[in-house]
Amino acid sequence: MATATIAGKEVHINEEGFLTEFDEWDEDIAAELAKNIDVEMTDEHWKLIKWLREDYKEKGETATTRRVQSAGGVPTKQQFAMFPKKPAKKMSYIAGVPKPKGCV
């Protein structure tokens, strides 16, 4: 497994740059990951990222955009506005959780 230094911390990542160890994530790392993909974090972004992490911890898998809408209460259109083009992939990348199943 590869490692990288993000926000001054050594973390484990996969070939796509996603964190592979849930407990290595923190908000400093998330902020740097967001910058890497040109996402400017707002309170709304942080709320969704934290929800995504909690949901992952509970369910053991990353929420899809459909689940984020139904269980997380964030409409798909809003997800695309917050995380343009590939919201599920970008949200999970910043949240330090795996890409959702079916996400290319």
Short mmCIF file of C-alpha atoms in Angstrom, two decimals:
data_model
loop_
_atom_site.label_atom_id
_atom_site.label_comp_id
_atom_site.label_asym_id
_atom_site.label_seq_id
_atom_site.Cartn_x
_atom_site.Cartn_y
_atom_site.Cartn_z
CA MET A 1 0.00 0.00 0.00
CA ALA A 2 1.35 3.39 -0.96
CA THR A 3 1.71 6.30 1.42
CA ALA A 4 1.62 10.05 0.92
CA THR A 5 2.16 13.11 3.04
CA ILE A 6 -1.04 15.15 3.20
CA ALA A 7 -1.35 18.17 5.51
CA GLY A 8 1.98 17.19 7.04
CA LYS A 9 0.78 13.67 7.97
CA GLU A 10 1.84 10.34 6.50
CA VAL A 11 -1.29 8.48 5.32
CA HIS A 12 -2.04 5.31 3.37
CA ILE A 13 -3.62 5.75 -0.05
CA ASN A 14 -4.68 3.58 -2.97
CA GLU A 15 -3.72 4.00 -6.63
CA GLU A 16 -6.38 6.71 -7.08
CA GLY A 17 -5.23 8.73 -4.06
CA PHE A 18 -8.13 7.70 -1.77
CA LEU A 19 -7.27 7.19 1.90
CA THR A 20 -7.37 3.52 2.82
CA GLU A 21 -7.26 3.83 6.63
CA PHE A 22 -10.43 5.39 8.07
CA ASP A 23 -8.73 6.55 11.28
CA GLU A 24 -5.95 8.46 9.50
CA TRP A 25 -8.45 11.11 8.32
CA ASP A 26 -8.83 14.50 9.96
CA GLU A 27 -10.20 17.88 8.90
CA ASP A 28 -6.77 19.21 7.91
CA ILE A 29 -6.30 16.29 5.54
CA ALA A 30 -9.84 16.76 4.19
CA ALA A 31 -9.21 20.45 3.55
CA GLU A 32 -6.06 19.66 1.58
CA LEU A 33 -7.81 16.91 -0.40
CA ALA A 34 -10.60 19.37 -1.23
CA LYS A 35 -8.05 21.90 -2.51
CA ASN A 36 -6.51 19.16 -4.68
CA ILE A 37 -9.80 18.82 -6.57
CA ASP A 38 -10.80 22.50 -6.50
CA VAL A 39 -13.61 22.18 -3.97
CA GLU A 40 -13.98 25.17 -1.66
CA MET A 41 -15.27 23.85 1.66
CA THR A 42 -18.17 25.65 3.34
CA ASP A 43 -20.12 24.74 6.48
CA GLU A 44 -22.55 22.91 4.20
CA HIS A 45 -19.70 20.84 2.70
CA TRP A 46 -18.34 19.96 6.15
CA LYS A 47 -21.77 18.88 7.39
CA LEU A 48 -22.14 16.53 4.42
CA ILE A 49 -18.59 15.14 4.73
CA LYS A 50 -19.10 14.41 8.44
CA TRP A 51 -22.46 12.77 7.70
CA LEU A 52 -20.80 10.62 5.02
CA ARG A 53 -18.13 9.45 7.50
CA GLU A 54 -20.73 8.63 10.17
CA ASP A 55 -22.87 6.76 7.65
CA TYR A 56 -19.82 4.79 6.48
CA LYS A 57 -18.95 3.89 10.08
CA GLU A 58 -22.52 2.65 10.65
CA LYS A 59 -23.13 0.87 7.34
CA GLY A 60 -19.64 -0.31 6.40
CA GLU A 61 -19.98 1.02 2.87
CA THR A 62 -19.90 4.44 1.26
CA ALA A 63 -23.25 6.11 0.54
CA THR A 64 -24.19 6.64 -3.09
CA THR A 65 -25.65 9.95 -4.29
CA ARG A 66 -29.08 8.35 -4.00
CA ARG A 67 -28.50 7.46 -0.33
CA VAL A 68 -27.03 10.90 0.38
CA GLN A 69 -30.31 12.31 -0.96
CA SER A 70 -32.68 9.93 0.82
CA ALA A 71 -30.89 9.41 4.15
CA GLY A 72 -28.64 12.46 4.27
CA GLY A 73 -31.25 14.91 3.05
CA VAL A 74 -29.08 16.54 0.38
CA PRO A 75 -30.79 16.57 -3.05
CA THR A 76 -28.76 15.18 -5.94
CA LYS A 77 -28.88 18.53 -7.74
CA GLN A 78 -27.33 20.20 -4.68
CA GLN A 79 -24.64 17.49 -4.50
CA PHE A 80 -23.67 18.28 -8.10
CA ALA A 81 -23.56 22.00 -7.27
CA MET A 82 -21.30 21.38 -4.25
CA PHE A 83 -19.09 18.73 -5.86
CA PRO A 84 -19.30 19.34 -9.64
CA LYS A 85 -19.27 16.52 -12.22
CA LYS A 86 -18.65 13.52 -9.93
CA PRO A 87 -20.17 14.26 -6.53
CA ALA A 88 -20.04 10.73 -5.07
CA LYS A 89 -16.39 10.29 -5.98
CA LYS A 90 -15.39 13.77 -4.76
CA MET A 91 -17.36 13.52 -1.50
CA SER A 92 -15.86 10.13 -0.63
CA TYR A 93 -12.34 11.30 -1.57
CA ILE A 94 -12.58 14.27 0.80
CA ALA A 95 -14.31 12.22 3.51
CA GLY A 96 -11.54 9.60 3.50
CA VAL A 97 -13.86 6.71 2.66
CA PRO A 98 -13.83 4.34 -0.35
CA LYS A 99 -15.56 5.27 -3.61
CA PRO A 100 -19.16 4.06 -3.54
CA LYS A 101 -19.88 0.84 -5.38
CA GLY A 102 -20.77 1.55 -9.00
CA CYS A 103 -18.81 4.81 -9.03
CA VAL A 104 -16.34 4.90 -11.91
#
